[in-house]
XYZ file of C-alpha atoms in Angstrom:
329
model
C 1.574 25.214 -4.462
C 1.993 27.198 -1.321
C -1.068 28.709 0.284
C 0.420 29.998 3.554
C 3.867 29.649 4.988
C 4.472 25.898 5.388
C 1.009 24.899 3.875
C 0.726 23.410 0.476
C -2.176 22.401 -2.035
C -2.228 19.757 -4.673
C -4.958 18.942 -7.127
C -4.696 15.462 -8.684
C -5.964 11.913 -9.007
C -6.154 9.770 -5.630
C -4.507 6.482 -6.031
C -3.941 3.754 -3.459
C -0.292 2.838 -2.864
C -0.970 -0.921 -3.497
C -1.912 -0.268 -7.301
C 0.962 2.225 -7.762
C 3.571 -0.342 -6.390
C 2.073 -3.318 -8.516
C 2.557 -1.126 -11.578
C -0.871 -1.954 -13.116
C -4.230 -1.192 -11.897
C -5.745 -4.055 -9.959
C -9.134 -3.532 -11.541
C -7.712 -3.176 -15.057
C -4.370 -4.990 -15.362
C -3.878 -3.728 -19.083
C -3.365 -0.078 -17.715
C -0.212 1.260 -16.081
C -1.173 2.837 -12.853
C 0.890 6.106 -13.447
C -0.069 6.451 -16.926
C -3.924 5.803 -16.473
C -5.246 6.875 -13.222
C -8.393 8.085 -14.669
C -9.369 4.569 -15.385
C -9.210 3.475 -11.710
C -12.670 2.622 -10.369
C -13.947 4.024 -7.196
C -14.928 0.370 -6.274
C -11.180 -0.666 -6.437
C -10.198 2.500 -4.399
C -12.353 2.149 -1.399
C -13.689 -1.394 -1.248
C -10.878 -3.643 -1.962
C -8.967 -4.229 1.212
C -5.503 -4.448 -0.023
C -5.995 -1.151 -1.702
C -7.571 0.639 1.369
C -5.057 -0.752 3.768
C -1.964 0.445 1.849
C -3.065 4.145 2.101
C -3.375 6.849 -0.526
C -1.273 9.196 -2.622
C -1.819 12.288 -4.687
C -0.910 12.106 -8.532
C -0.342 15.452 -10.196
C -0.115 15.688 -14.046
C 3.012 14.355 -15.936
C 5.976 16.547 -16.328
C 7.091 17.425 -19.935
C 8.737 14.513 -21.573
C 7.041 11.873 -19.450
C 3.722 10.020 -19.588
C 3.742 9.129 -16.042
C 1.844 11.111 -13.392
C 3.933 12.455 -10.323
C 3.694 10.916 -6.815
C 3.656 14.177 -4.920
C 2.650 13.199 -1.561
C 1.315 10.455 0.688
C -1.762 11.237 2.766
C -1.857 10.763 6.560
C -4.434 8.780 8.439
C -7.000 11.581 8.602
C -6.387 12.313 4.658
C -6.974 8.436 4.000
C -10.314 8.370 6.013
C -11.511 11.585 4.107
C -10.778 9.849 0.709
C -12.969 6.984 1.573
C -15.670 9.174 2.815
C -15.735 11.734 0.129
C -15.392 8.992 -2.690
C -18.204 6.961 -1.301
C -20.307 10.278 -1.452
C -19.634 11.088 -5.043
C -18.914 7.512 -6.415
C -20.833 4.498 -7.633
C -19.874 1.275 -5.673
C -21.701 -1.341 -3.365
C -20.729 0.737 -0.291
C -21.280 4.210 -1.708
C -24.068 6.320 -0.620
C -26.318 5.919 -3.664
C -26.208 9.446 -4.521
C -23.032 9.600 -6.629
C -22.622 9.336 -10.312
C -18.763 8.761 -10.837
C -17.531 5.323 -11.495
C -13.678 6.044 -12.305
C -10.956 8.576 -11.803
C -11.533 10.012 -8.427
C -9.592 13.445 -8.080
C -9.479 15.875 -5.284
C -7.829 19.065 -4.157
C -5.917 18.575 -0.861
C -4.434 21.042 1.376
C -2.067 20.489 4.408
C 1.505 20.591 5.704
C 4.186 18.336 4.024
C 6.595 16.143 6.240
C 9.688 14.992 4.397
C 10.395 11.294 4.774
C 13.565 9.258 4.307
C 14.010 7.192 1.024
C 12.356 7.147 -2.342
C 8.920 7.413 -1.015
C 6.937 10.695 -1.534
C 6.815 13.051 1.638
C 3.869 12.534 3.996
C 0.968 15.188 3.825
C -0.655 16.205 7.223
C -3.991 16.903 5.493
C -5.985 19.857 6.576
C -8.853 19.486 3.992
C -9.919 17.444 1.137
C -11.996 19.122 -1.381
C -13.483 18.425 -4.850
C -11.003 18.735 -7.670
C -13.143 21.734 -8.993
C -11.779 23.825 -6.221
C -8.662 25.778 -7.549
C -5.482 25.793 -5.467
C -4.857 29.222 -6.830
C -8.296 30.491 -5.692
C -7.575 28.993 -2.211
C -4.076 30.914 -2.141
C -5.723 34.066 -3.072
C -8.426 33.756 -0.449
C -5.885 32.945 2.035
C -3.574 35.978 1.323
C -6.593 38.654 0.631
C -6.635 39.463 4.399
C -4.189 38.493 7.149
C -4.086 36.522 9.282
C -6.637 34.199 7.343
C -6.728 30.467 7.056
C -8.246 28.572 4.168
C -11.954 27.691 4.922
C -11.859 24.072 4.217
C -14.984 21.806 4.352
C -13.297 19.452 6.605
C -10.760 20.490 9.072
C -8.810 19.429 12.207
C -10.374 19.965 15.660
C -10.346 23.646 16.759
C -7.782 24.694 19.247
C -9.727 25.884 22.509
C -8.074 28.375 24.967
C -6.227 25.476 26.916
C -4.140 24.638 24.043
C -5.098 21.022 23.151
C -7.649 20.286 20.370
C -10.971 19.527 21.661
C -11.720 15.734 21.273
C -14.789 15.182 18.966
C -17.643 12.912 19.929
C -16.993 9.439 19.450
C -13.259 10.188 19.363
C -10.399 9.887 21.947
C -7.038 11.514 22.964
C -4.132 8.860 23.019
C -2.601 10.779 25.779
C -5.512 10.810 28.191
C -7.951 13.461 29.449
C -6.924 17.240 28.683
C -3.556 15.889 27.217
C -2.224 15.798 23.545
C 0.838 14.992 21.690
C 3.546 17.447 22.481
C 6.039 15.816 19.796
C 3.864 15.183 16.630
C 6.987 14.241 14.174
C 8.391 11.574 16.545
C 7.711 8.041 15.209
C 5.987 5.631 17.440
C 7.511 1.978 17.069
C 5.705 -0.957 18.498
C 7.253 -4.325 18.138
C 5.989 -6.201 15.358
C 4.017 -3.328 13.936
C 4.440 -0.758 11.323
C 5.994 2.584 12.337
C 3.408 5.444 12.603
C 4.048 9.254 13.452
C 2.561 10.512 16.789
C 0.736 13.052 15.107
C -1.090 10.421 12.822
C -1.732 8.314 15.905
C -3.394 11.146 17.598
C -5.448 12.143 14.627
C -6.644 8.535 14.378
C -7.953 8.823 17.967
C -9.677 11.967 17.253
C -11.359 10.671 14.279
C -12.688 7.597 16.194
C -10.577 5.054 14.456
C -9.257 3.811 17.864
C -11.834 1.961 19.812
C -12.621 3.812 23.188
C -11.994 0.679 25.332
C -8.314 0.619 24.000
C -7.740 4.353 24.192
C -8.060 4.285 28.088
C -4.767 2.295 28.581
C -2.415 4.004 25.659
C -0.921 6.788 27.748
C 1.629 4.322 29.331
C 2.656 3.257 25.763
C 3.063 6.645 24.107
C 5.741 8.188 26.298
C 7.853 8.848 23.159
C 5.066 11.328 21.953
C 5.553 13.423 25.042
C 2.039 14.035 26.055
C 1.561 17.564 27.342
C -1.185 20.044 28.285
C -0.822 21.773 24.858
C 0.951 20.733 21.789
C 4.628 21.424 21.837
C 4.600 22.461 25.651
C 6.660 20.806 28.483
C 5.862 17.219 28.894
C 3.379 16.250 31.678
C 3.255 12.747 32.920
C 0.228 11.031 31.710
C -2.205 9.488 34.315
C -1.616 5.979 35.201
C -3.711 3.436 33.215
C -6.330 1.697 35.413
C -7.332 -1.087 33.052
C -4.291 -3.601 33.523
C -3.532 -4.537 37.140
C 0.239 -4.485 36.445
C 3.068 -2.206 36.350
C 4.490 -0.458 33.165
C 7.754 -2.552 33.053
C 6.169 -5.975 32.974
C 3.797 -4.938 30.404
C 6.431 -3.854 27.903
C 8.301 -7.137 28.588
C 5.206 -9.135 27.944
C 4.496 -7.107 24.686
C 7.883 -7.745 23.523
C 7.593 -11.470 24.300
C 4.230 -11.736 22.534
C 5.760 -10.391 19.341
C 8.574 -13.053 19.399
C 6.623 -16.041 20.263
C 3.279 -17.041 18.528
C 0.189 -16.903 20.918
C -3.138 -18.002 20.329
C -5.476 -15.364 19.411
C -2.891 -12.738 18.382
C -2.982 -11.949 14.451
C -0.010 -10.144 13.410
C -1.056 -7.082 11.352
C 0.252 -7.117 7.713
C 3.230 -4.693 7.206
C 2.874 -2.358 4.227
C 5.285 -0.246 2.485
C 5.634 2.805 2.774
C 5.672 2.410 6.665
C 3.033 5.231 7.344
C -0.111 3.712 6.859
C -3.949 4.386 7.215
C -6.477 3.765 9.894
C -5.960 -0.108 9.995
C -2.261 0.278 11.016
C -3.172 1.834 14.534
C -5.954 -0.810 14.758
C -3.329 -3.543 14.383
C -1.322 -2.057 17.192
C -4.219 -1.729 19.636
C -5.619 -5.072 18.861
C -2.212 -6.524 19.889
C -2.091 -4.486 23.092
C -5.648 -5.452 24.030
C -4.955 -9.171 23.459
C -1.755 -8.986 25.197
C -3.654 -7.326 28.207
C -6.028 -10.282 28.220
C -3.241 -12.782 28.264
C -1.539 -11.022 31.217
C -4.867 -11.362 33.180
C -5.264 -14.960 32.309
C -1.570 -15.711 33.359
C -2.338 -13.536 36.617
C -5.426 -15.681 37.192
C -3.557 -19.002 36.669
C -0.701 -17.962 38.928
C -3.168 -16.839 41.664
C -5.156 -20.162 41.312
C -1.979 -22.211 41.578
C -1.045 -20.552 44.688
C -4.302 -21.111 46.299
C -4.174 -24.805 45.372
C -0.549 -24.933 46.707
C -1.875 -23.454 50.093
C -4.751 -26.133 50.151
C -2.218 -28.840 49.572
C -0.101 -27.634 52.689
C -3.173 -27.401 54.869
C -4.055 -31.020 53.950
C -0.565 -32.242 54.490
C -0.539 -30.642 58.087
C -4.006 -32.029 58.860
C -2.831 -35.598 57.848
C 0.255 -35.285 60.104
C -1.734 -34.108 63.019
C -4.182 -37.140 62.691
C -1.321 -39.595 62.517
C 0.263 -38.003 65.770
C -3.192 -38.350 67.554
C -3.536 -41.823 66.685
């Protein structure tokens, strides 16, 4: 259902992609996932790694003549993190807040902007808010159109845009583009060798939500050129400030990263590839862990080369000294 131009609203059960694609609920193998989402436990939804890592989708009521719920949209990284947070508040599970009463069938009303994807997978929803299922989409639509211009008043929203254009970075978050910069090309796919693809907008949202460690955020601007970092979203691209952490230039880093994904290296763990390619927070983490570990490898290689050169100089000095002693005798 449309709220404002380009913005949609859905109410339905929230289901992890893993349980959808396996055909039956992981925590109740006798139930077909699309036929009985109300029997899916919150424990399975937010505490089983393979379910959480696969991301979440919205399932709306079956259409006439079918018993299967409809996969209308796959949530972005921000939406996935909101599912975990809200479900733990209202649910009963070992990591839940303890204030909830719901064990099964987590549902919600979700608003956002839909982005079509190629293939049979449902389109990705760039989530603006995730509300209790008791909130009616029609009420949100009427509220949004009762006075213009008006935006829905969600409980959780993206960072407000300041006068400068880029969203303000929340406490504990970071900008993948660098200070005072943000993604200017949000729909472009960031592709890192050996890792799942992820949209620039979702990567940026992961930084704002604190899903990317701050020590790793500092050296990301050199690797996200495809996102066209700018002083405001959609503006003319501005070159990001050079990273100060790795003592190497961009080209050698890129070559080393490519080599690191072709040959196994101690301490580098390849992140699992899930389908569909747009995934939740753990996907960016896998990318940045690889970058960090590759940076450490580069530093170790630099130290080894430096130590080797020092030893070679010492050896030459000793040889010259020995030749001088022979001549003197």
